Amino acid sequence: MSHVFVLSSDGLPLDPCHPARARQLLTQGKAAVWRRYPFTIRLKGRAAAESVVHAHRLKLDPGSKTTGIAVVAEATGRVVFAAELTHRGQAIRDALRTRRAVRRSRRQRKTRYRQPRFRNRRRPEGWLAPSLQHRVDTTCTWVNRLRRLVPVAAISTELVKFDTQLLENAEVSGVEYQQGTLAGYEVREYLLEKCGRRCAYCGAKDTPLQVEHIVPRARGGSDRVSNLTLACEPCNTRKGTQTAEAFGYPDIQAQARRPLKDAAAVNQTRWALYRRLTDTGLPVEVGTGGRTKYNRTRLDLDKTHWHDAACVGASTPDRLDVRGVRPLTITATGHGNRQMAGLNRYGFPIRHRQRVKRHFGFQTGDMVKAVVTKGKYAGVHIGRVAVRARPRFKLNGIDVPAKSCTALHRADGYAYPRSPDATHPTAGLAAH
Ligand SMILES: [Zn+2]
């Protein structure tokens, strides 16, 4: 089971507990629900000073679309919480593109020609495109949120795809990669990156690729990385003991000798995230993609974002307890837009934004429970509310009185869709 986060009566994080224990505490009135996503309870008569807390490690696998998050108890290797955070980079890019197009057309309508301005714009050091900056920001938001809910003593994050240091060693003691040691995983990740994840000979994608010697061992080829490439099985078999040149690919031989440019600095977003994480003051361990894959294979886990996160870094314990963990699905939704005039499909302004966002104590996007006592829609409704200035809100496509609503979870820029195959382990608790 994913555990439930516990806060002391003075609001400090304690060790997460089993959902059954949380349910007990809630029914006995010794705790209250503090937050729904992620599910957190706050004890009533117990200060942090009276409790013993254990160190937890927050582990991240930053991805371009989805970032995996896992919280692991250091002493036991128990994964107490997992989440998959889906970013909205594409949505940000689309929104900015639309805005630019609208501005451009407005400014060029009925205006005289002006010369382009002198290029006096400068971007600050370490500037990232908004869609990438958002990735760093949302990940840090969740790191900070989790730090308030669970005693985090250290952070692990995946920084690079492969370790050049280990590659160097692999060049020296070449046979290691064939014996499935860690260096082998680094070599594979390196080659995947270099070949663009396709067969070097026929260009086949999405097929199992084998590490292949450009000059075969039988002809005195070495195990150095510069003599290796990736090939699909048919190509590998057809090539047999020929050199790449004899096989009809002289360019492959030339290309293999060129090292992959800036192999270490693969991803500037990950470096930006790393710098932000070190600002927290916690020790930050960095891992490589090769190490993650090695750990995940060793622990026999499927390829999911949160499994990857749990496997990041050298500190991963030999026994990782992931039984029953259901990752929380987090989707970044943003906080709406700032457009003041709503347009019809011809671009004609038809409505204007109101000055206030909150009505009757609610804001659009708040998750509410509405208990409607009479009328066509009598019953209990739970969902995200769309507020109006008049005391009838829109909820799940129906009209509910504002008075019938109680807030369950305030709009915080994220949605928490349930994965279709599983009910969240805390689903029963959320009803309290
Ligand atoms: Zn091939």
CSV table of C-alpha atoms and ligand atoms in Angstrom, one decimal:
chain,number,residue,atom,x,y,z
A,1,MET,CA,0.0,0.0,0.0
A,2,SER,CA,1.1,3.6,-0.6
A,3,HIS,CA,1.5,5.0,2.9
A,4,VAL,CA,-0.4,8.0,4.2
A,5,PHE,CA,1.6,11.1,5.2
A,6,VAL,CA,1.3,12.2,8.8
A,7,LEU,CA,1.9,15.6,10.3
A,8,SER,CA,2.3,16.2,14.0
A,9,SER,CA,0.0,18.6,15.9
A,10,ASP,CA,2.5,21.4,15.4
A,11,GLY,CA,2.5,20.7,11.6
A,12,LEU,CA,5.9,19.0,11.2
A,13,PRO,CA,6.3,15.8,9.1
A,14,LEU,CA,6.4,12.4,10.9
A,15,ASP,CA,6.9,9.0,9.5
A,16,PRO,CA,4.2,8.0,7.0
A,17,CYS,CA,1.8,5.3,8.2
A,18,HIS,CA,-0.2,2.4,6.8
A,19,PRO,CA,-3.6,3.4,5.5
A,20,ALA,CA,-5.3,1.1,8.0
A,21,ARG,CA,-3.6,2.9,10.8
A,22,ALA,CA,-4.6,6.2,9.4
A,23,ARG,CA,-8.2,5.1,9.1
A,24,GLN,CA,-8.1,4.0,12.8
A,25,LEU,CA,-6.7,7.3,13.9
A,26,LEU,CA,-9.4,9.2,11.9
A,27,THR,CA,-12.3,7.1,13.3
A,28,GLN,CA,-11.0,7.5,16.8
A,29,GLY,CA,-10.8,11.2,16.3
A,30,LYS,CA,-7.1,11.4,17.0
A,31,ALA,CA,-6.3,12.8,13.6
A,32,ALA,CA,-7.9,14.9,10.9
A,33,VAL,CA,-7.6,15.0,7.2
A,34,TRP,CA,-5.1,17.7,6.3
A,35,ARG,CA,-4.8,17.3,2.6
A,36,ARG,CA,-6.4,15.0,0.0
A,37,TYR,CA,-3.7,14.9,-2.7
A,38,PRO,CA,-1.3,13.5,-1.6
A,39,PHE,CA,-3.4,12.1,1.3
A,40,THR,CA,-2.1,13.5,4.6
A,41,ILE,CA,-3.5,13.4,8.1
A,42,ARG,CA,-2.6,15.7,11.0
A,43,LEU,CA,-2.5,14.3,14.5
A,44,LYS,CA,-4.3,16.1,17.3
A,45,GLY,CA,-2.5,15.6,20.5
A,46,ARG,CA,1.1,14.7,19.5
A,47,ALA,CA,3.9,17.2,18.9
A,48,ALA,CA,6.9,16.4,16.7
A,49,ALA,CA,9.2,16.5,19.8
A,50,GLU,CA,7.4,13.5,21.2
A,51,SER,CA,7.9,11.3,18.1
A,52,VAL,CA,10.8,9.5,16.6
A,53,VAL,CA,11.2,10.1,12.8
A,54,HIS,CA,13.3,8.2,10.3
A,55,ALA,CA,15.2,9.5,7.3
A,56,HIS,CA,13.5,9.3,3.9
A,57,ARG,CA,15.0,9.7,0.5
A,58,LEU,CA,13.2,11.6,-2.2
A,59,LYS,CA,14.1,10.2,-5.6
A,60,LEU,CA,13.4,11.8,-9.0
A,61,ASP,CA,13.6,10.6,-12.6
A,62,PRO,CA,13.1,13.8,-14.6
A,63,GLY,CA,11.6,13.2,-18.0
A,64,SER,CA,10.5,15.4,-20.8
A,65,LYS,CA,6.8,14.6,-20.6
A,66,THR,CA,6.6,12.8,-17.2
A,67,THR,CA,8.7,12.9,-14.1
A,68,GLY,CA,8.8,9.9,-11.8
A,69,ILE,CA,8.8,10.6,-8.0
A,70,ALA,CA,9.4,8.1,-5.2
A,71,VAL,CA,9.9,8.4,-1.5
A,72,VAL,CA,11.9,5.6,0.0
A,73,ALA,CA,12.5,4.9,3.7
A,74,GLU,CA,16.3,4.8,4.0
A,75,ALA,CA,16.5,2.1,6.7
A,76,THR,CA,14.0,-0.4,5.3
A,77,GLY,CA,14.0,0.3,1.5
A,78,ARG,CA,10.2,0.6,1.6
A,79,VAL,CA,8.8,2.8,-1.1
A,80,VAL,CA,6.2,4.8,1.0
A,81,PHE,CA,5.0,7.1,-1.8
A,82,ALA,CA,5.2,7.2,-5.6
A,83,ALA,CA,3.9,9.7,-8.1
A,84,GLU,CA,4.1,10.4,-11.8
A,85,LEU,CA,4.0,14.1,-12.6
A,86,THR,CA,2.9,14.9,-16.1
A,87,HIS,CA,4.2,18.3,-17.4
A,88,ARG,CA,2.4,20.6,-19.7
A,89,GLY,CA,5.4,21.8,-21.9
A,90,GLN,CA,3.4,21.4,-25.1
A,91,ALA,CA,0.5,23.3,-23.8
A,92,ILE,CA,2.8,26.2,-22.8
A,93,ARG,CA,4.4,26.2,-26.2
A,94,ASP,CA,1.0,26.3,-27.9
A,95,ALA,CA,-0.3,29.1,-25.7
A,96,LEU,CA,2.8,31.2,-26.3
A,97,ARG,CA,2.6,30.6,-30.0
A,98,THR,CA,-1.1,31.6,-30.1
A,99,ARG,CA,-0.4,34.7,-28.1
A,100,ARG,CA,2.4,35.7,-30.5
A,101,ALA,CA,0.3,35.1,-33.5
A,102,VAL,CA,-2.6,37.2,-32.1
A,103,ARG,CA,-0.2,40.1,-31.1
A,104,ARG,CA,1.5,40.0,-34.5
A,105,SER,CA,-1.7,40.2,-36.4
A,106,ARG,CA,-3.0,43.0,-34.2
A,107,ARG,CA,0.1,45.1,-34.4
A,108,GLN,CA,0.4,44.7,-38.1
A,109,ARG,CA,-3.2,45.6,-38.8
A,110,LYS,CA,-3.7,49.1,-40.2
A,111,THR,CA,-0.3,50.3,-39.2
A,112,ARG,CA,2.4,52.0,-41.3
A,113,TYR,CA,5.6,50.0,-41.9
A,114,ARG,CA,8.2,50.4,-39.2
A,115,GLN,CA,11.7,49.1,-39.4
A,116,PRO,CA,12.5,46.3,-37.1
A,117,ARG,CA,13.9,47.4,-33.8
A,118,PHE,CA,17.5,47.1,-33.0
A,119,ARG,CA,18.1,43.7,-31.4
A,120,ASN,CA,18.6,44.9,-27.9
A,121,ARG,CA,17.0,41.9,-26.1
A,122,ARG,CA,19.3,39.9,-23.9
A,123,ARG,CA,18.5,36.6,-22.1
A,124,PRO,CA,19.9,36.2,-18.6
A,125,GLU,CA,22.5,33.5,-17.8
A,126,GLY,CA,20.9,30.1,-17.5
A,127,TRP,CA,17.7,31.1,-19.4
A,128,LEU,CA,15.5,28.2,-20.3
A,129,ALA,CA,12.6,28.2,-22.7
A,130,PRO,CA,9.3,28.6,-20.8
A,131,SER,CA,8.2,25.1,-21.5
A,132,LEU,CA,11.5,23.8,-20.1
A,133,GLN,CA,11.5,26.2,-17.1
A,134,HIS,CA,8.1,24.9,-16.2
A,135,ARG,CA,9.5,21.4,-16.0
A,136,VAL,CA,12.1,22.6,-13.5
A,137,ASP,CA,9.6,24.7,-11.6
A,138,THR,CA,6.8,22.1,-11.2
A,139,THR,CA,9.3,19.4,-10.1
A,140,CYS,CA,10.7,21.8,-7.5
A,141,THR,CA,7.1,22.6,-6.4
A,142,TRP,CA,6.6,18.9,-5.7
A,143,VAL,CA,9.9,18.5,-4.0
A,144,ASN,CA,9.0,21.4,-1.6
A,145,ARG,CA,5.5,20.1,-1.0
A,146,LEU,CA,6.7,16.6,-0.2
A,147,ARG,CA,9.4,18.0,2.1
A,148,ARG,CA,6.6,19.5,4.2
A,149,LEU,CA,4.8,16.1,4.4
A,150,VAL,CA,7.5,13.6,5.0
A,151,PRO,CA,10.9,13.9,6.7
A,152,VAL,CA,13.2,14.0,3.7
A,153,ALA,CA,16.9,13.7,4.6
A,154,ALA,CA,18.4,13.4,1.1
A,155,ILE,CA,17.5,13.7,-2.6
A,156,SER,CA,18.5,11.5,-5.5
A,157,THR,CA,18.1,12.6,-9.1
A,158,GLU,CA,19.1,11.3,-12.5
A,159,LEU,CA,21.4,13.8,-14.0
A,160,VAL,CA,22.9,12.2,-17.2
A,161,LYS,CA,22.1,9.3,-19.4
A,162,PHE,CA,25.5,7.7,-19.1
A,163,ASP,CA,28.7,8.1,-17.1
A,164,THR,CA,31.7,9.0,-19.2
A,165,GLN,CA,34.0,8.0,-16.4
A,166,LEU,CA,32.6,4.5,-16.5
A,167,LEU,CA,32.9,4.5,-20.3
A,168,GLU,CA,36.6,5.3,-20.0
A,169,ASN,CA,37.0,2.3,-17.7
A,170,ALA,CA,35.1,0.2,-20.2
A,171,GLU,CA,37.5,1.2,-22.8
A,172,VAL,CA,40.4,-0.1,-20.7
A,173,SER,CA,38.8,-3.3,-19.4
A,174,GLY,CA,36.6,-4.0,-22.3
A,175,VAL,CA,35.2,-7.4,-21.6
A,176,GLU,CA,33.2,-6.0,-18.6
A,177,TYR,CA,30.3,-4.8,-20.8
A,178,GLN,CA,29.6,-8.4,-22.0
A,179,GLN,CA,29.4,-9.7,-18.4
A,180,GLY,CA,26.5,-7.5,-17.6
A,181,THR,CA,28.2,-5.2,-15.1
A,182,LEU,CA,27.2,-1.6,-14.6
A,183,ALA,CA,29.6,-0.4,-17.2
A,184,GLY,CA,27.7,-2.4,-19.8
A,185,TYR,CA,24.6,-0.4,-19.1
A,186,GLU,CA,26.5,2.8,-19.5
A,187,VAL,CA,27.9,1.7,-22.8
A,188,ARG,CA,24.5,0.7,-24.0
A,189,GLU,CA,22.9,4.0,-23.1
A,190,TYR,CA,25.9,5.8,-24.8
A,191,LEU,CA,25.4,3.8,-28.0
A,192,LEU,CA,21.7,4.3,-28.0
A,193,GLU,CA,22.2,8.0,-27.7
A,194,LYS,CA,24.9,8.0,-30.4
A,195,CYS,CA,22.9,5.9,-32.9
A,196,GLY,CA,19.6,7.7,-32.3
A,197,ARG,CA,18.0,4.5,-31.0
A,198,ARG,CA,18.1,2.8,-34.4
A,199,CYS,CA,20.0,0.1,-36.2
A,200,ALA,CA,23.2,1.5,-37.6
A,201,TYR,CA,22.9,-0.4,-40.8
A,202,CYS,CA,19.3,-0.6,-41.9
A,203,GLY,CA,17.9,2.2,-39.6
A,204,ALA,CA,15.3,0.0,-38.1
A,205,LYS,CA,13.6,1.5,-35.0
A,206,ASP,CA,11.6,-0.1,-32.2
A,207,THR,CA,13.3,-3.4,-32.5
A,208,PRO,CA,15.7,-5.1,-30.1
A,209,LEU,CA,19.2,-3.8,-30.8
A,210,GLN,CA,22.4,-5.7,-30.2
A,211,VAL,CA,25.8,-4.3,-29.4
A,212,GLU,CA,27.8,-5.0,-32.5
A,213,HIS,CA,31.6,-4.9,-33.3
A,214,ILE,CA,32.4,-2.7,-36.3
A,215,VAL,CA,35.6,-4.6,-36.8
A,216,PRO,CA,34.7,-8.1,-35.5
A,217,ARG,CA,36.6,-9.7,-32.7
A,218,ALA,CA,37.6,-12.5,-35.2
A,219,ARG,CA,39.4,-9.9,-37.2
A,220,GLY,CA,41.2,-8.3,-34.3
A,221,GLY,CA,38.6,-5.7,-33.4
A,222,SER,CA,38.7,-4.4,-29.8
A,223,ASP,CA,36.0,-4.0,-27.2
A,224,ARG,CA,36.5,-0.3,-27.1
A,225,VAL,CA,33.4,1.9,-27.3
A,226,SER,CA,34.8,3.4,-30.5
A,227,ASN,CA,34.6,0.0,-32.1
A,228,LEU,CA,31.0,-0.6,-31.0
A,229,THR,CA,27.6,0.2,-32.5
A,230,LEU,CA,24.1,-1.1,-32.4
A,231,ALA,CA,22.5,-3.3,-34.9
A,232,CYS,CA,19.2,-5.2,-35.3
A,233,GLU,CA,19.4,-9.0,-35.2
A,234,PRO,CA,19.0,-9.6,-39.0
A,235,CYS,CA,21.8,-7.1,-39.8
A,236,ASN,CA,24.1,-8.5,-37.2
A,237,THR,CA,23.6,-12.0,-38.5
A,238,ARG,CA,24.0,-11.0,-42.1
A,239,LYS,CA,27.2,-9.0,-41.3
A,240,GLY,CA,28.7,-12.0,-39.6
A,241,THR,CA,32.5,-11.6,-39.4
A,242,GLN,CA,32.8,-8.9,-42.0
A,243,THR,CA,34.0,-5.4,-41.1
A,244,ALA,CA,31.5,-2.6,-41.6
A,245,GLU,CA,33.5,-1.4,-44.6
A,246,ALA,CA,33.3,-4.9,-46.2
A,247,PHE,CA,29.6,-5.0,-45.4
A,248,GLY,CA,29.1,-1.9,-47.4
A,249,TYR,CA,29.1,0.8,-44.7
A,250,PRO,CA,32.4,2.6,-44.8
A,251,ASP,CA,30.8,5.7,-43.2
A,252,ILE,CA,29.9,3.8,-40.1
A,253,GLN,CA,33.5,3.0,-39.5
A,254,ALA,CA,34.4,6.7,-39.8
A,255,GLN,CA,31.5,7.9,-37.7
A,256,ALA,CA,32.3,5.5,-34.8
A,257,ARG,CA,35.7,7.0,-34.3
A,258,ARG,CA,34.1,10.5,-33.7
A,259,PRO,CA,33.2,10.9,-30.0
A,260,LEU,CA,29.6,11.9,-29.2
A,261,LYS,CA,29.7,15.7,-28.7
A,262,ASP,CA,29.3,17.0,-25.1
A,263,ALA,CA,28.3,13.6,-23.9
A,264,ALA,CA,28.2,14.8,-20.3
A,265,ALA,CA,26.0,17.9,-20.8
A,266,VAL,CA,23.1,16.0,-22.4
A,267,ASN,CA,20.3,17.9,-20.9
A,268,GLN,CA,20.5,21.5,-19.6
A,269,THR,CA,17.1,21.2,-18.0
A,270,ARG,CA,18.4,18.4,-15.7
A,271,TRP,CA,21.3,20.6,-14.8
A,272,ALA,CA,19.0,23.5,-14.0
A,273,LEU,CA,16.9,21.1,-11.8
A,274,TYR,CA,20.1,19.8,-10.1
A,275,ARG,CA,21.1,23.4,-9.2
A,276,ARG,CA,17.7,24.1,-7.8
A,277,LEU,CA,17.8,20.9,-5.7
A,278,THR,CA,21.1,21.7,-4.2
A,279,ASP,CA,19.6,25.1,-3.1
A,280,THR,CA,17.4,23.1,-0.7
A,281,GLY,CA,20.5,22.5,1.4
A,282,LEU,CA,19.9,18.7,1.4
A,283,PRO,CA,22.5,16.3,0.1
A,284,VAL,CA,21.8,15.6,-3.5
A,285,GLU,CA,22.9,12.4,-5.0
A,286,VAL,CA,23.1,12.2,-8.8
A,287,GLY,CA,22.8,9.0,-10.9
A,288,THR,CA,23.0,8.1,-14.5
A,289,GLY,CA,20.5,6.5,-16.8
A,290,GLY,CA,22.7,3.5,-17.1
A,291,ARG,CA,22.7,3.0,-13.3
A,292,THR,CA,18.9,3.4,-13.2
A,293,LYS,CA,18.4,0.7,-15.8
A,294,TYR,CA,20.9,-1.6,-14.1
A,295,ASN,CA,19.1,-1.3,-10.8
A,296,ARG,CA,15.7,-1.7,-12.3
A,297,THR,CA,16.8,-4.8,-14.2
A,298,ARG,CA,18.5,-6.2,-11.0
A,299,LEU,CA,15.4,-5.6,-8.9
A,300,ASP,CA,13.2,-7.0,-11.7
A,301,LEU,CA,10.8,-4.0,-12.0
A,302,ASP,CA,8.8,-2.9,-15.0
A,303,LYS,CA,9.6,0.2,-16.9
A,304,THR,CA,7.5,2.9,-15.4
A,305,HIS,CA,8.5,6.4,-14.4
A,306,TRP,CA,8.1,5.8,-10.7
A,307,HIS,CA,10.0,2.5,-10.8
A,308,ASP,CA,12.8,4.4,-12.6
A,309,ALA,CA,12.7,7.1,-9.9
A,310,ALA,CA,13.0,4.5,-7.1
A,311,CYS,CA,16.0,3.0,-8.9
A,312,VAL,CA,18.0,6.2,-9.4
A,313,GLY,CA,21.5,6.4,-7.9
A,314,ALA,CA,24.1,4.2,-6.2
A,315,SER,CA,22.3,4.5,-2.9
A,316,THR,CA,19.4,2.2,-4.1
A,317,PRO,CA,19.1,-0.6,-1.6
A,318,ASP,CA,19.5,-4.2,-2.6
A,319,ARG,CA,15.9,-4.8,-1.5
A,320,LEU,CA,13.4,-2.3,-2.6
A,321,ASP,CA,9.9,-2.9,-1.2
A,322,VAL,CA,7.4,-1.8,-3.8
A,323,ARG,CA,4.5,-4.1,-2.8
A,324,GLY,CA,1.1,-2.6,-3.4
A,325,VAL,CA,2.4,0.9,-4.2
A,326,ARG,CA,0.0,2.8,-6.4
A,327,PRO,CA,1.5,5.9,-7.9
A,328,LEU,CA,-0.4,9.1,-7.6
A,329,THR,CA,-1.1,10.6,-11.0
A,330,ILE,CA,-0.4,14.3,-11.1
A,331,THR,CA,-1.1,16.4,-14.2
A,332,ALA,CA,0.0,20.0,-14.4
A,333,THR,CA,-3.0,22.0,-15.5
A,334,GLY,CA,-1.8,25.5,-15.0
A,335,HIS,CA,-3.8,28.3,-13.3
A,336,GLY,CA,-5.9,29.3,-16.3
A,337,ASN,CA,-5.1,32.2,-18.6
A,338,ARG,CA,-5.1,36.0,-18.3
A,339,GLN,CA,-7.1,36.7,-21.4
A,340,MET,CA,-9.5,39.5,-20.5
A,341,ALA,CA,-11.9,39.3,-23.5
A,342,GLY,CA,-13.5,36.0,-24.6
A,343,LEU,CA,-13.9,35.9,-28.4
A,344,ASN,CA,-16.3,34.1,-30.7
A,345,ARG,CA,-15.0,32.2,-33.6
A,346,TYR,CA,-14.7,35.3,-35.7
A,347,GLY,CA,-12.4,37.0,-33.2
A,348,PHE,CA,-15.2,39.3,-32.0
A,349,PRO,CA,-15.2,40.0,-28.3
A,350,ILE,CA,-18.3,38.6,-26.7
A,351,ARG,CA,-17.6,38.5,-23.0
A,352,HIS,CA,-15.3,40.1,-20.5
A,353,ARG,CA,-13.5,38.6,-17.6
A,354,GLN,CA,-14.8,39.5,-14.2
A,355,ARG,CA,-12.6,41.4,-11.8
A,356,VAL,CA,-12.8,38.8,-9.0
A,357,LYS,CA,-11.9,35.1,-9.2
A,358,ARG,CA,-13.6,34.0,-6.0
A,359,HIS,CA,-17.3,33.8,-5.4
A,360,PHE,CA,-19.0,32.6,-2.2
A,361,GLY,CA,-15.6,31.4,-1.0
A,362,PHE,CA,-14.9,29.2,-4.0
A,363,GLN,CA,-12.7,29.5,-7.1
A,364,THR,CA,-13.0,27.7,-10.4
A,365,GLY,CA,-11.1,24.5,-10.2
A,366,ASP,CA,-11.7,23.8,-6.5
A,367,MET,CA,-12.6,20.2,-5.8
A,368,VAL,CA,-15.9,20.2,-3.9
A,369,LYS,CA,-18.5,18.0,-2.5
A,370,ALA,CA,-22.1,19.2,-3.1
A,371,VAL,CA,-24.9,17.8,-1.1
A,372,VAL,CA,-28.1,18.8,-3.0
A,373,THR,CA,-31.2,18.1,-0.9
A,374,LYS,CA,-34.0,18.8,-3.4
A,375,GLY,CA,-34.8,19.2,-7.0
A,376,LYS,CA,-33.8,17.3,-10.1
A,377,TYR,CA,-30.2,16.9,-9.1
A,378,ALA,CA,-30.8,15.8,-5.4
A,379,GLY,CA,-27.8,13.7,-4.2
A,380,VAL,CA,-24.1,14.0,-3.5
A,381,HIS,CA,-21.8,15.3,-6.3
A,382,ILE,CA,-18.0,15.4,-6.2
A,383,GLY,CA,-15.9,17.2,-8.7
A,384,ARG,CA,-14.2,20.3,-9.9
A,385,VAL,CA,-16.5,23.3,-9.7
A,386,ALA,CA,-16.9,26.2,-12.1
A,387,VAL,CA,-17.9,29.3,-10.1
A,388,ARG,CA,-20.3,32.0,-11.1
A,389,ALA,CA,-21.3,35.4,-9.7
A,390,ARG,CA,-24.8,34.1,-9.0
A,391,PRO,CA,-25.2,31.4,-6.4
A,392,ARG,CA,-25.5,28.5,-8.8
A,393,PHE,CA,-22.2,26.8,-9.6
A,394,LYS,CA,-21.5,24.3,-12.4
A,395,LEU,CA,-20.3,20.9,-11.3
A,396,ASN,CA,-19.9,17.9,-13.5
A,397,GLY,CA,-22.2,19.5,-16.1
A,398,ILE,CA,-25.1,20.2,-13.7
A,399,ASP,CA,-26.2,23.2,-11.7
A,400,VAL,CA,-25.7,23.1,-7.9
A,401,PRO,CA,-26.4,25.8,-5.3
A,402,ALA,CA,-23.2,27.4,-4.0
A,403,LYS,CA,-24.6,26.8,-0.5
A,404,SER,CA,-24.5,23.1,-0.9
A,405,CYS,CA,-20.7,23.0,-1.6
A,406,THR,CA,-17.9,22.1,0.8
A,407,ALA,CA,-14.3,22.3,-0.4
A,408,LEU,CA,-12.4,19.0,-0.6
A,409,HIS,CA,-9.2,20.2,-2.3
A,410,ARG,CA,-8.5,23.8,-3.4
A,411,ALA,CA,-7.4,24.4,-6.9
A,412,ASP,CA,-3.6,24.2,-6.9
A,413,GLY,CA,-2.6,24.0,-10.6
A,414,TYR,CA,-2.6,20.2,-10.7
A,415,ALA,CA,-5.2,17.6,-11.6
A,416,TYR,CA,-5.1,14.1,-9.9
A,417,PRO,CA,-6.9,11.8,-12.3
A,418,ARG,CA,-7.3,8.3,-11.1
A,419,SER,CA,-5.6,5.7,-13.2
A,420,PRO,CA,-8.4,3.7,-14.8
A,421,ASP,CA,-7.1,0.3,-13.7
A,422,ALA,CA,-6.8,1.1,-10.0
A,423,THR,CA,-8.6,2.9,-7.2
A,424,HIS,CA,-6.2,4.9,-5.1
A,425,PRO,CA,-5.5,3.1,-1.8
A,426,THR,CA,-6.6,6.2,0.0
A,427,ALA,CA,-9.9,6.4,-1.9
A,428,GLY,CA,-11.9,5.1,1.1
A,429,LEU,CA,-10.2,7.6,3.4
A,430,ALA,CA,-11.0,10.6,1.2
A,431,ALA,CA,-14.7,10.0,2.0
A,432,HIS,CA,-14.1,11.1,5.6
B,1,ZN,ZN,19.3,-3.5,-39.2
